[in-house]
XYZ file of C-alpha atoms in Angstrom:
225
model
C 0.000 0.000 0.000
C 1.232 3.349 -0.789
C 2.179 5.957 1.458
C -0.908 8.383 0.407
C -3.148 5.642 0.765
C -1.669 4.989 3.891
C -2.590 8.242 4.989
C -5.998 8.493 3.372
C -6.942 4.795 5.472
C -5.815 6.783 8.495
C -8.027 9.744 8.088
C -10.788 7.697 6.981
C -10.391 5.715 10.465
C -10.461 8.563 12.146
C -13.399 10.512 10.738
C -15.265 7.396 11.732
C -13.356 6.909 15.076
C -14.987 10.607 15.958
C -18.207 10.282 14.479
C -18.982 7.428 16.822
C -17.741 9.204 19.930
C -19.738 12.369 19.102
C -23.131 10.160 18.634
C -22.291 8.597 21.544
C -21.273 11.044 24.155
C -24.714 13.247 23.013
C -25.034 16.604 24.461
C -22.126 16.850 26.566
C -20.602 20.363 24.822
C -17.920 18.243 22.852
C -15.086 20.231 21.058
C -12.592 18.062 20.086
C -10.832 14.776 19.924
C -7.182 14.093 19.952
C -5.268 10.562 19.514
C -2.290 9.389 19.986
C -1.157 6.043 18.959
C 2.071 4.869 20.492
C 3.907 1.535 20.374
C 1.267 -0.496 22.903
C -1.664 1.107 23.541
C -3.519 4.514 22.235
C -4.160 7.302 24.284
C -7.823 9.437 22.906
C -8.309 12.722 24.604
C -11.343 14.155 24.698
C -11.827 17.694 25.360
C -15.969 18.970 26.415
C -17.474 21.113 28.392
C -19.071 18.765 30.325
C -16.788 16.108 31.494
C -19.312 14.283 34.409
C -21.747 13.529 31.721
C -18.812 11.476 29.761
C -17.441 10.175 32.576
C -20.815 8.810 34.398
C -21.589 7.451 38.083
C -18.260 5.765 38.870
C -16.745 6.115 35.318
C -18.869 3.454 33.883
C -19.980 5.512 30.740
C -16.368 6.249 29.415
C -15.401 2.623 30.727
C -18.338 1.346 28.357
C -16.856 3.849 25.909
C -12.994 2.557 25.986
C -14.636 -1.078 25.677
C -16.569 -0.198 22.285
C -14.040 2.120 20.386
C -11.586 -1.821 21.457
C -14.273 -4.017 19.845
C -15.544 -1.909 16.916
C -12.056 -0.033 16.159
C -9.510 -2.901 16.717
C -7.988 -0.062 19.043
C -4.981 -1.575 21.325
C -5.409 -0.720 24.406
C -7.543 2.369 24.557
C -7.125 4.960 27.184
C -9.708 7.712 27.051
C -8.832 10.821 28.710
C -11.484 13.670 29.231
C -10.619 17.094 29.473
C -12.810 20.478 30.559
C -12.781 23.072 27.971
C -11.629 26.248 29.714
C -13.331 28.895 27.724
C -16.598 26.949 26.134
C -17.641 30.437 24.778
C -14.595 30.941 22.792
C -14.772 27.408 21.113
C -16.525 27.147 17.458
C -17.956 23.680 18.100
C -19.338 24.279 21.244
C -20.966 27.188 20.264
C -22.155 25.643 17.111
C -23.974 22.749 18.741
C -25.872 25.245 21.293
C -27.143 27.094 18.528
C -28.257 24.140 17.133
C -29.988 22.456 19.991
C -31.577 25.967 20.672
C -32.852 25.704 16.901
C -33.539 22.024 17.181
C -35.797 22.912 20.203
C -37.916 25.408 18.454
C -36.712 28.855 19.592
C -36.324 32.053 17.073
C -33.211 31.876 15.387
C -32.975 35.532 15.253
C -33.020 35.700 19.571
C -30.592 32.394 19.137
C -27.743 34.013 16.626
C -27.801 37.356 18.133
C -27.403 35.787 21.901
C -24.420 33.596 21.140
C -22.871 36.542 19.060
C -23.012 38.683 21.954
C -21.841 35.510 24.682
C -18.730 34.983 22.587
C -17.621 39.044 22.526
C -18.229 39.528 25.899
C -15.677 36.475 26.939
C -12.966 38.642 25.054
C -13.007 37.906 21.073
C -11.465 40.360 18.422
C -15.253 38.894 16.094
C -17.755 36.445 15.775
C -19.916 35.310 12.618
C -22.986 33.115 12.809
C -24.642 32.734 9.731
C -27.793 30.140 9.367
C -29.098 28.738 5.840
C -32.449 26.683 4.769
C -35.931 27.377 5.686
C -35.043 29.391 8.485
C -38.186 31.538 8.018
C -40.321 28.567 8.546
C -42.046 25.750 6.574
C -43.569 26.780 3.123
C -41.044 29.542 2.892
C -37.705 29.711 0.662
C -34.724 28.841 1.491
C -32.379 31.815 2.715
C -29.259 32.920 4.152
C -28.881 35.434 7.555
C -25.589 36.755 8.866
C -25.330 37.753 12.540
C -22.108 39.065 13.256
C -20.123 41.687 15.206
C -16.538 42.941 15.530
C -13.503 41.616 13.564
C -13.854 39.470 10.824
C -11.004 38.630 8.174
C -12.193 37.092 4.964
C -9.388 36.897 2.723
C -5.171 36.508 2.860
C -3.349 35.135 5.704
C -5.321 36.371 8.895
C -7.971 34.203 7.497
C -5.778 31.260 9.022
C -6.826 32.409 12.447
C -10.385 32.155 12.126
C -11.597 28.869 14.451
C -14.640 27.692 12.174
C -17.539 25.191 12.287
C -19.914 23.707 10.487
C -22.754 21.770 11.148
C -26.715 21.286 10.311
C -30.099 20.865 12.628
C -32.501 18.709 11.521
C -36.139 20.139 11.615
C -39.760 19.202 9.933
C -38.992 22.099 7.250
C -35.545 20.688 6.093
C -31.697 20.978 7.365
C -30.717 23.900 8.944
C -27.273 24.963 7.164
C -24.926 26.252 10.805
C -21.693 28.368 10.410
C -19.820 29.693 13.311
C -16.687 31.619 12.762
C -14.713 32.969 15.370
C -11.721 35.012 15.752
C -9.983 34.704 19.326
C -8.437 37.116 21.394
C -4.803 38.596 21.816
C -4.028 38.500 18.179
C -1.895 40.526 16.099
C -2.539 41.268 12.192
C -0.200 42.237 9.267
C -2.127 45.535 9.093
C -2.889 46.256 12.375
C -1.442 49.449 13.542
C -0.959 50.226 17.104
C -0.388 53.429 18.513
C 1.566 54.450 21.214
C 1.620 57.637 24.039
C 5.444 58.918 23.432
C 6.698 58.967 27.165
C 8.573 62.244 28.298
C 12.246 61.460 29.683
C 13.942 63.550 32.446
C 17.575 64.345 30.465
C 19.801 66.167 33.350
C 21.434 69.119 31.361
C 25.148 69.464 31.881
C 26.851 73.127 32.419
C 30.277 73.990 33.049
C 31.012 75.040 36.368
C 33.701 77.872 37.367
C 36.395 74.633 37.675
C 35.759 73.998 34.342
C 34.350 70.508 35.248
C 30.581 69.352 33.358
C 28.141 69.422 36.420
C 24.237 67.954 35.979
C 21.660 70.565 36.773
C 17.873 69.491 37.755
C 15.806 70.932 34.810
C 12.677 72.233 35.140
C 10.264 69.280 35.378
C 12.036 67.734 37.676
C 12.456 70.809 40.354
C 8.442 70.841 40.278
């Protein structure tokens, strides 16, 4: 087998690999998964907002989890690891998925979009960009696209690189709900940003030459006050 296949088998694997775990774990706020295989066993990190609802009473949930992801995914030796996300509102996914359920469950998307828009700038972020497509207007109407966004948003060139997005769909009687987060974090620093700064004023001691002839420092003006 070739090297690209190789690689393609591996991606494929883990598509699935996630897939499972996400229809598994439910509504637990998941972000992420991470895996690393070593030489005997393969470490899976999960990273949600909710870690007691993977976990369960006694860890028997992720225990029943390690056991399938052995059996279905010839995994050796599987060692799940669940981490907390620390800031859920920054995190595309998350926020993705609670729009969605909040969509799923029948509330206006209009209230929806333009309360996770203002959730994810007020926990710090440069911009935020929720846009919704379908029948979001109801059943009976056309399909149609609505933008909700606020502060920073890079489209184009490099800076588009650090835009966290996510993608994902709610199911309702009307059709699929199209669901696009895009997020820009905090404490970044653009090409063309320009920053400017206070100039700070400096106390220079002037010198003068004494009667001796020697250079002596005299206290200038500012700094007799």
């Amino acid at each position: 087998m070739s090297v690209k296949k190789i690689f393609m088998e591996k991606g494929k694997n883990r598509m699935f690999i996630e897939r499972y775990v996400k229809s598994t774990l439910g509504k637990v706020g998941y972000s992420k998964m991470e895996i690393h295989k070593g030489s005997l066993s393969t470490r899976i990190i999960l990273n949600v907002e909710r870690p007691p609802l993977v976990i369960g009473h006694a860890g028997t949930k992720i225990n029943m989890l390690t056991e399938d992801l052995k059996e279905k995914f010839k995994m050796d030796d599987p060692n799940v690891d669940v981490q907390a996300v620390k800031e859920p509102y920054l995190d595309v996914n998350i926020m993705a998925e609670e729009i969605g359920d909040a969509i799923e469950r029948g509330d206006r998307y209009r209230i929806i979009a333009h309360r996770a828009v203002d959730a994810v700038m007020a926990h710090g972020a440069l911009g935020v960009e929720v846009k919704l497509s379908g029948k979001i207007k109801g059943k009976g109407e056309r399909g149609s696209t609505e933008k909700f966004r606020k502060g920073y948003m890079k489209k184009t060139g490099f800076p588009l690189t650090m835009v966290r997005h996510a993608k994902i769909q709610a199911r309702l009687k009307q059709g699929i709900i199209g669901i696009n987060v895009d997020i820009l974090p905090p404490d970044l620093k653009f090409p063309d940003q320009i920053i400017f700064r206070t100039p700070q004023k400096k106390n220079i001691p002037v010198l003068v030459q004494s009667a001796e002839k020697k250079l002596v420092p005299v206290q200038s003006a500012e700094n007799k006050k």
